[in-house]
Amino acid sequence: MNSVNTKICRFAQHDVIFYEGDMADRVFEIVEGAVMLYKLLPDGRRQVVEMLGPQALFGIPAHGIYDCAAETLVPTVLRSLRRRDLEEQMDLQQHITRCLLSQMERLHDHAVLLGRKSATERVASFLFRFVANRGGVGCTGPGKGEVDEETVRLNMTRQEIADFLGLTIETVSRVFSDMKRRGVICIEKTDQIRINNVCGLCHLTGAH
């Protein structure tokens, strides 16, 4: 999104970028940081529908208003573009298509997670999002002699994780404690977890 009409915006942690129902006049791309998209039910309950990182696009609803709210998880830098300028930028349209197809795949996985997976499978699947190049088609596991562990940094609070997974915060904490007791993970800090057995975590996702 390197157009002359783009604008760089900087947000602090937990700043709201836009609310559900606001006029959707700009499209956003994450330069650095992380953003969560969420919807609020009439009784105040929140469902986090997506977590996005660098190079992801958001704020592209089918109609003229944003269909969800967007909030930063960490200090974040965004690049924004007026929606009406998209029609004049063929390279941007192709970039948007690629990003939307990728997001559609993740949303399909999330629908399965919310509709069919157990609490343990949901938390395991969430953690596995942060493990690069493992678990996909053709994954052969760790290399010979390699230690099968990974340290991941979480940008979300336990409540935000619960809202993303459709669980209570108590259930999320219970599952983390159970995984720690079983030796699958080690909680090094509130926002940092070491996965002691990546293959073991992969099996807990219910994908195999």
mmCIF file of C-alpha atoms in Angstrom:
data_model
loop_
_atom_site.group_PDB
_atom_site.id
_atom_site.type_symbol
_atom_site.label_atom_id
_atom_site.label_comp_id
_atom_site.label_asym_id
_atom_site.label_seq_id
_atom_site.Cartn_x
_atom_site.Cartn_y
_atom_site.Cartn_z
ATOM 1 C CA MET A 1 0.000 0.000 0.000
ATOM 2 C CA ASN A 2 2.703 2.450 -0.989
ATOM 3 C CA SER A 3 0.466 5.027 -2.627
ATOM 4 C CA VAL A 4 1.011 8.809 -2.539
ATOM 5 C CA ASN A 5 -2.422 9.073 -0.924
ATOM 6 C CA THR A 6 -1.616 6.857 2.043
ATOM 7 C CA LYS A 7 -1.260 8.199 5.563
ATOM 8 C CA ILE A 8 0.815 6.808 8.439
ATOM 9 C CA CYS A 9 -1.014 6.593 11.783
ATOM 10 C CA ARG A 10 0.489 5.686 15.157
ATOM 11 C CA PHE A 11 -1.566 4.225 17.990
ATOM 12 C CA ALA A 12 -0.775 3.352 21.597
ATOM 13 C CA GLN A 13 -1.656 -0.021 23.144
ATOM 14 C CA HIS A 14 -5.415 -0.599 23.398
ATOM 15 C CA ASP A 15 -6.348 2.421 21.301
ATOM 16 C CA VAL A 16 -9.598 2.026 19.366
ATOM 17 C CA ILE A 17 -9.033 2.589 15.651
ATOM 18 C CA PHE A 18 -12.723 2.550 14.780
ATOM 19 C CA TYR A 19 -15.986 1.299 16.256
ATOM 20 C CA GLU A 20 -18.584 -0.996 14.762
ATOM 21 C CA GLY A 21 -21.054 1.205 12.886
ATOM 22 C CA ASP A 22 -18.576 3.990 12.055
ATOM 23 C CA MET A 23 -18.427 5.166 8.463
ATOM 24 C CA ALA A 24 -15.939 2.974 6.594
ATOM 25 C CA ASP A 25 -14.054 5.653 4.704
ATOM 26 C CA ARG A 26 -10.513 4.263 5.100
ATOM 27 C CA VAL A 27 -8.738 0.925 4.664
ATOM 28 C CA PHE A 28 -5.845 0.046 6.972
ATOM 29 C CA GLU A 29 -2.663 -2.006 6.671
ATOM 30 C CA ILE A 30 -0.545 -2.921 9.701
ATOM 31 C CA VAL A 31 3.061 -1.769 9.332
ATOM 32 C CA GLU A 32 4.073 -2.967 12.792
ATOM 33 C CA GLY A 33 2.173 -4.084 15.864
ATOM 34 C CA ALA A 34 -1.042 -6.075 16.278
ATOM 35 C CA VAL A 35 -4.776 -5.409 16.048
ATOM 36 C CA MET A 36 -7.839 -7.312 17.191
ATOM 37 C CA LEU A 37 -11.246 -7.065 15.533
ATOM 38 C CA TYR A 38 -14.279 -7.649 17.721
ATOM 39 C CA LYS A 39 -18.043 -7.397 17.921
ATOM 40 C CA LEU A 40 -20.119 -6.513 20.979
ATOM 41 C CA LEU A 41 -23.431 -8.192 21.784
ATOM 42 C CA PRO A 42 -26.302 -6.083 23.170
ATOM 43 C CA ASP A 43 -25.621 -7.361 26.707
ATOM 44 C CA GLY A 44 -21.987 -6.224 26.565
ATOM 45 C CA ARG A 45 -20.373 -9.576 25.828
ATOM 46 C CA ARG A 46 -17.483 -9.382 23.380
ATOM 47 C CA GLN A 47 -16.435 -11.798 20.644
ATOM 48 C CA VAL A 48 -12.962 -11.273 19.235
ATOM 49 C CA VAL A 49 -13.272 -12.340 15.606
ATOM 50 C CA GLU A 50 -9.695 -11.911 14.376
ATOM 51 C CA MET A 51 -6.147 -11.074 15.406
ATOM 52 C CA LEU A 52 -3.966 -9.405 12.805
ATOM 53 C CA GLY A 53 -0.249 -8.715 12.504
ATOM 54 C CA PRO A 54 2.102 -6.883 10.109
ATOM 55 C CA GLN A 55 1.047 -6.636 6.445
ATOM 56 C CA ALA A 56 -2.550 -7.586 7.224
ATOM 57 C CA LEU A 57 -5.346 -5.421 5.826
ATOM 58 C CA PHE A 58 -8.591 -4.591 7.604
ATOM 59 C CA GLY A 59 -11.479 -2.155 7.424
ATOM 60 C CA ILE A 60 -12.905 -3.455 4.120
ATOM 61 C CA PRO A 61 -16.608 -4.134 4.784
ATOM 62 C CA ALA A 62 -19.075 -4.971 2.033
ATOM 63 C CA HIS A 63 -21.099 -1.849 2.802
ATOM 64 C CA GLY A 64 -20.335 1.701 3.886
ATOM 65 C CA ILE A 65 -19.922 1.089 7.625
ATOM 66 C CA TYR A 66 -17.454 -0.975 9.632
ATOM 67 C CA ASP A 67 -19.031 -4.279 10.674
ATOM 68 C CA CYS A 68 -16.804 -4.662 13.741
ATOM 69 C CA ALA A 69 -14.542 -2.604 15.992
ATOM 70 C CA ALA A 70 -10.745 -2.526 15.741
ATOM 71 C CA GLU A 71 -8.400 -2.062 18.705
ATOM 72 C CA THR A 72 -4.624 -2.253 18.998
ATOM 73 C CA LEU A 73 -3.112 -4.978 21.184
ATOM 74 C CA VAL A 74 0.311 -3.298 21.368
ATOM 75 C CA PRO A 75 1.704 0.050 20.165
ATOM 76 C CA THR A 76 0.942 -0.095 16.451
ATOM 77 C CA VAL A 77 1.792 1.733 13.242
ATOM 78 C CA LEU A 78 -0.806 1.682 10.464
ATOM 79 C CA ARG A 79 -0.892 2.814 6.869
ATOM 80 C CA SER A 80 -4.313 3.998 5.739
ATOM 81 C CA LEU A 81 -5.862 4.778 2.374
ATOM 82 C CA ARG A 82 -9.173 6.290 1.370
ATOM 83 C CA ARG A 83 -11.530 3.591 0.105
ATOM 84 C CA ARG A 84 -12.431 5.526 -3.010
ATOM 85 C CA ASP A 85 -8.761 5.584 -4.042
ATOM 86 C CA LEU A 86 -8.686 1.786 -4.235
ATOM 87 C CA GLU A 87 -10.499 1.818 -7.561
ATOM 88 C CA GLU A 88 -7.560 3.659 -9.112
ATOM 89 C CA GLN A 89 -4.865 1.324 -7.738
ATOM 90 C CA MET A 90 -4.798 -2.044 -9.515
ATOM 91 C CA ASP A 91 -1.758 -3.249 -7.522
ATOM 92 C CA LEU A 92 -3.604 -2.478 -4.295
ATOM 93 C CA GLN A 93 -6.673 -4.385 -5.449
ATOM 94 C CA GLN A 94 -4.503 -7.451 -6.080
ATOM 95 C CA HIS A 95 -2.854 -7.074 -2.660
ATOM 96 C CA ILE A 96 -6.249 -6.767 -1.000
ATOM 97 C CA THR A 97 -7.487 -9.900 -2.787
ATOM 98 C CA ARG A 98 -4.510 -11.919 -1.519
ATOM 99 C CA CYS A 99 -4.985 -10.651 2.044
ATOM 100 C CA LEU A 100 -8.717 -11.333 2.048
ATOM 101 C CA LEU A 101 -8.251 -14.887 0.762
ATOM 102 C CA SER A 102 -5.739 -15.555 3.542
ATOM 103 C CA GLN A 103 -8.093 -14.085 6.151
ATOM 104 C CA MET A 104 -10.954 -16.196 4.788
ATOM 105 C CA GLU A 105 -8.938 -19.367 5.372
ATOM 106 C CA ARG A 106 -8.230 -18.315 8.965
ATOM 107 C CA LEU A 107 -11.899 -17.519 9.558
ATOM 108 C CA HIS A 108 -12.873 -20.984 8.303
ATOM 109 C CA ASP A 109 -10.464 -22.504 10.829
ATOM 110 C CA HIS A 110 -11.863 -20.249 13.545
ATOM 111 C CA ALA A 111 -15.418 -21.327 12.746
ATOM 112 C CA VAL A 112 -14.398 -24.961 13.287
ATOM 113 C CA LEU A 113 -12.632 -23.986 16.504
ATOM 114 C CA LEU A 114 -15.712 -22.263 17.945
ATOM 115 C CA GLY A 115 -18.204 -24.826 16.711
ATOM 116 C CA ARG A 116 -16.546 -28.173 17.289
ATOM 117 C CA LYS A 117 -13.365 -28.032 19.378
ATOM 118 C CA SER A 118 -13.021 -28.652 23.109
ATOM 119 C CA ALA A 119 -11.543 -26.039 25.458
ATOM 120 C CA THR A 120 -8.126 -27.738 25.361
ATOM 121 C CA GLU A 121 -8.184 -27.957 21.561
ATOM 122 C CA ARG A 122 -9.127 -24.270 21.317
ATOM 123 C CA VAL A 123 -6.290 -23.086 23.564
ATOM 124 C CA ALA A 124 -3.798 -25.397 21.818
ATOM 125 C CA SER A 125 -4.923 -24.099 18.410
ATOM 126 C CA PHE A 126 -4.532 -20.529 19.641
ATOM 127 C CA LEU A 127 -0.966 -21.142 20.806
ATOM 128 C CA PHE A 128 -0.128 -22.957 17.580
ATOM 129 C CA ARG A 129 -0.964 -19.825 15.574
ATOM 130 C CA PHE A 130 2.340 -18.411 16.815
ATOM 131 C CA VAL A 131 4.485 -21.381 15.735
ATOM 132 C CA ALA A 132 5.872 -20.746 12.270
ATOM 133 C CA ASN A 133 6.239 -23.448 9.596
ATOM 134 C CA ARG A 134 4.823 -26.297 11.677
ATOM 135 C CA GLY A 135 1.604 -28.246 11.606
ATOM 136 C CA GLY A 136 0.687 -27.631 7.983
ATOM 137 C CA VAL A 137 0.379 -30.087 5.122
ATOM 138 C CA GLY A 138 3.588 -32.063 4.778
ATOM 139 C CA CYS A 139 4.973 -31.101 8.179
ATOM 140 C CA THR A 140 7.662 -33.611 9.096
ATOM 141 C CA GLY A 141 8.242 -32.379 12.640
ATOM 142 C CA PRO A 142 11.552 -31.166 14.052
ATOM 143 C CA GLY A 143 14.827 -31.884 12.326
ATOM 144 C CA LYS A 144 16.948 -34.773 13.535
ATOM 145 C CA GLY A 145 18.548 -33.882 16.837
ATOM 146 C CA GLU A 146 16.649 -30.593 17.146
ATOM 147 C CA VAL A 147 14.961 -29.605 20.402
ATOM 148 C CA ASP A 148 11.233 -29.521 19.679
ATOM 149 C CA GLU A 149 10.368 -26.321 21.513
ATOM 150 C CA GLU A 150 9.316 -22.780 20.666
ATOM 151 C CA THR A 151 8.928 -19.603 22.716
ATOM 152 C CA VAL A 152 5.925 -17.474 21.787
ATOM 153 C CA ARG A 153 4.987 -14.002 22.906
ATOM 154 C CA LEU A 154 1.304 -13.317 23.452
ATOM 155 C CA ASN A 155 0.010 -9.806 22.793
ATOM 156 C CA MET A 156 -3.362 -10.568 24.370
ATOM 157 C CA THR A 157 -4.569 -10.669 27.949
ATOM 158 C CA ARG A 158 -6.211 -13.829 29.275
ATOM 159 C CA GLN A 159 -9.605 -12.105 28.917
ATOM 160 C CA GLU A 160 -8.920 -11.215 25.281
ATOM 161 C CA ILE A 161 -7.829 -14.788 24.586
ATOM 162 C CA ALA A 162 -11.040 -16.028 26.209
ATOM 163 C CA ASP A 163 -13.124 -13.657 24.073
ATOM 164 C CA PHE A 164 -11.349 -14.900 20.940
ATOM 165 C CA LEU A 165 -11.854 -18.571 21.812
ATOM 166 C CA GLY A 166 -15.436 -18.280 23.055
ATOM 167 C CA LEU A 167 -14.450 -19.416 26.566
ATOM 168 C CA THR A 168 -14.472 -17.939 30.050
ATOM 169 C CA ILE A 169 -11.253 -16.538 31.483
ATOM 170 C CA GLU A 170 -11.424 -19.218 34.191
ATOM 171 C CA THR A 171 -11.487 -21.969 31.563
ATOM 172 C CA VAL A 172 -8.524 -20.484 29.696
ATOM 173 C CA SER A 173 -6.516 -20.272 32.925
ATOM 174 C CA ARG A 174 -7.462 -23.857 33.818
ATOM 175 C CA VAL A 175 -6.319 -25.181 30.435
ATOM 176 C CA PHE A 176 -3.026 -23.281 30.642
ATOM 177 C CA SER A 177 -2.450 -24.743 34.119
ATOM 178 C CA ASP A 178 -3.246 -28.261 32.883
ATOM 179 C CA MET A 179 -0.846 -27.914 29.928
ATOM 180 C CA LYS A 180 1.836 -26.660 32.310
ATOM 181 C CA ARG A 181 1.234 -29.602 34.676
ATOM 182 C CA ARG A 182 1.537 -32.044 31.765
ATOM 183 C CA GLY A 183 4.814 -30.453 30.696
ATOM 184 C CA VAL A 184 3.547 -29.299 27.290
ATOM 185 C CA ILE A 185 4.217 -25.623 28.059
ATOM 186 C CA CYS A 186 6.097 -23.489 30.538
ATOM 187 C CA ILE A 187 4.694 -20.056 31.425
ATOM 188 C CA GLU A 188 7.811 -17.897 31.621
ATOM 189 C CA LYS A 189 5.978 -14.550 31.871
ATOM 190 C CA THR A 190 2.363 -13.411 31.688
ATOM 191 C CA ASP A 191 2.826 -12.690 27.987
ATOM 192 C CA GLN A 192 5.488 -15.282 27.168
ATOM 193 C CA ILE A 193 5.079 -19.051 26.949
ATOM 194 C CA ARG A 194 7.622 -21.712 26.059
ATOM 195 C CA ILE A 195 6.174 -24.671 24.202
ATOM 196 C CA ASN A 196 8.238 -27.625 25.419
ATOM 197 C CA ASN A 197 6.845 -30.081 22.881
ATOM 198 C CA VAL A 198 5.611 -28.555 19.619
ATOM 199 C CA CYS A 199 4.452 -31.913 18.219
ATOM 200 C CA GLY A 200 2.644 -32.636 21.478
ATOM 201 C CA LEU A 201 0.853 -29.276 21.292
ATOM 202 C CA CYS A 202 -0.014 -29.943 17.652
ATOM 203 C CA HIS A 203 -1.777 -33.188 18.616
ATOM 204 C CA LEU A 204 -3.769 -31.298 21.269
ATOM 205 C CA THR A 205 -5.219 -28.982 18.590
ATOM 206 C CA GLY A 206 -7.427 -31.795 17.302
ATOM 207 C CA ALA A 207 -6.115 -31.312 13.765
ATOM 208 C CA HIS A 208 -4.650 -34.840 13.598
#
